[in-house]
Amino acid sequence: MSSADVLNKAETVTCKIEWKLNDLHTYREFMPNEKCFSSKKFYNPQYRSAAWELRVYLYSSNNYATIVQVKQTLKVKFELYALDARGERVDIYP
């Protein structure tokens, strides 16, 4: 197997986290823009060194959610969504 074969081989690894932050609007006045809520680190048990966390920033005009890799650099594809007050899915990314 050549190095090109290794570089082009991709393995799909899945991981899921449910993180609940209720009534975000109530925290906005107490959180400076540069501060955020961070989830616990999560990972696929087969690849513990590839850990992630979710972060939510509460800006005065809007909320901002991001996924952050803790240690390694990886190429990933992900979906990020929230539930509104009625419990309905709201897509954040993509």
Coordinates of C-alpha atoms in Angstrom, one line a residue:
M1 CA 0.0 0.0 0.0
S2 CA 1.4 3.4 -1.0
S3 CA 1.3 6.6 1.1
A4 CA -1.3 7.9 -1.4
D5 CA -3.6 5.0 -0.7
V6 CA -3.3 5.7 3.0
L7 CA -4.1 9.4 2.5
N8 CA -7.2 8.6 0.4
K9 CA -8.6 6.0 2.7
A10 CA -11.3 7.4 5.0
E11 CA -13.0 5.7 7.9
T12 CA -16.4 6.9 9.1
V13 CA -16.6 7.3 12.8
T14 CA -19.8 8.4 14.5
C15 CA -20.5 10.1 17.7
K16 CA -23.6 11.7 19.3
I17 CA -24.1 14.1 22.1
E18 CA -27.3 15.5 23.6
W19 CA -26.7 18.7 25.5
K20 CA -29.5 20.7 26.9
L21 CA -29.4 24.5 27.6
N22 CA -32.8 25.6 28.6
D23 CA -34.0 29.3 28.3
L24 CA -30.8 30.7 26.9
H25 CA -32.2 34.2 26.7
T26 CA -32.3 34.4 30.5
Y27 CA -28.5 34.1 30.6
R28 CA -27.7 36.8 28.0
E29 CA -27.5 39.8 30.3
F30 CA -25.1 37.9 32.7
M31 CA -22.6 36.6 30.1
P32 CA -20.0 38.8 28.4
N33 CA -19.6 38.3 24.7
E34 CA -16.3 36.6 25.0
K35 CA -17.6 34.0 27.4
C36 CA -19.3 30.8 26.4
F37 CA -21.1 27.7 27.6
S38 CA -19.0 24.6 26.9
S39 CA -20.3 21.0 26.8
K40 CA -18.5 18.1 28.3
K41 CA -15.9 16.6 26.0
F42 CA -17.3 13.8 23.8
Y43 CA -15.7 11.2 21.5
N44 CA -16.2 7.8 19.9
P45 CA -15.0 5.1 22.3
Q46 CA -12.8 3.7 19.6
Y47 CA -10.9 7.0 19.2
R48 CA -10.7 8.6 22.7
S49 CA -7.9 10.9 21.6
A50 CA -10.1 12.6 19.1
A51 CA -12.2 14.6 21.6
W52 CA -14.7 17.4 20.8
E53 CA -16.8 19.9 22.7
L54 CA -19.7 22.1 21.8
R55 CA -19.7 25.8 22.6
V56 CA -22.5 28.4 22.6
Y57 CA -21.8 32.1 22.7
L58 CA -24.7 34.4 23.7
Y59 CA -24.2 37.7 21.8
S60 CA -26.5 40.6 22.3
S61 CA -28.1 40.3 18.9
N62 CA -27.8 36.5 18.2
N63 CA -26.5 33.2 19.6
Y64 CA -23.5 31.4 18.0
A65 CA -22.8 27.7 18.3
T66 CA -19.6 25.9 17.3
I67 CA -18.0 22.5 17.5
V68 CA -14.3 22.5 18.7
Q69 CA -11.8 19.8 18.4
V70 CA -9.8 19.5 21.6
K71 CA -6.5 17.8 20.6
Q72 CA -6.0 16.5 17.1
T73 CA -6.6 17.8 13.6
L74 CA -9.1 15.8 11.6
K75 CA -11.3 16.2 8.6
V76 CA -14.9 15.9 9.6
K77 CA -18.5 16.1 8.5
F78 CA -21.1 17.0 11.1
E79 CA -24.6 18.1 11.7
L80 CA -25.5 20.6 14.4
Y81 CA -29.1 21.4 15.4
A82 CA -31.1 22.8 18.3
L83 CA -34.6 22.3 19.6
D84 CA -36.8 25.4 19.8
A85 CA -39.3 26.1 22.7
R86 CA -41.8 23.7 21.1
G87 CA -39.3 20.9 20.9
E88 CA -39.0 21.2 17.1
R89 CA -35.6 20.8 15.3
V90 CA -33.9 23.9 14.1
D91 CA -30.9 23.2 11.9
I92 CA -27.8 25.2 12.8
Y93 CA -25.2 23.5 10.5
P94 CA -25.2 22.7 7.6

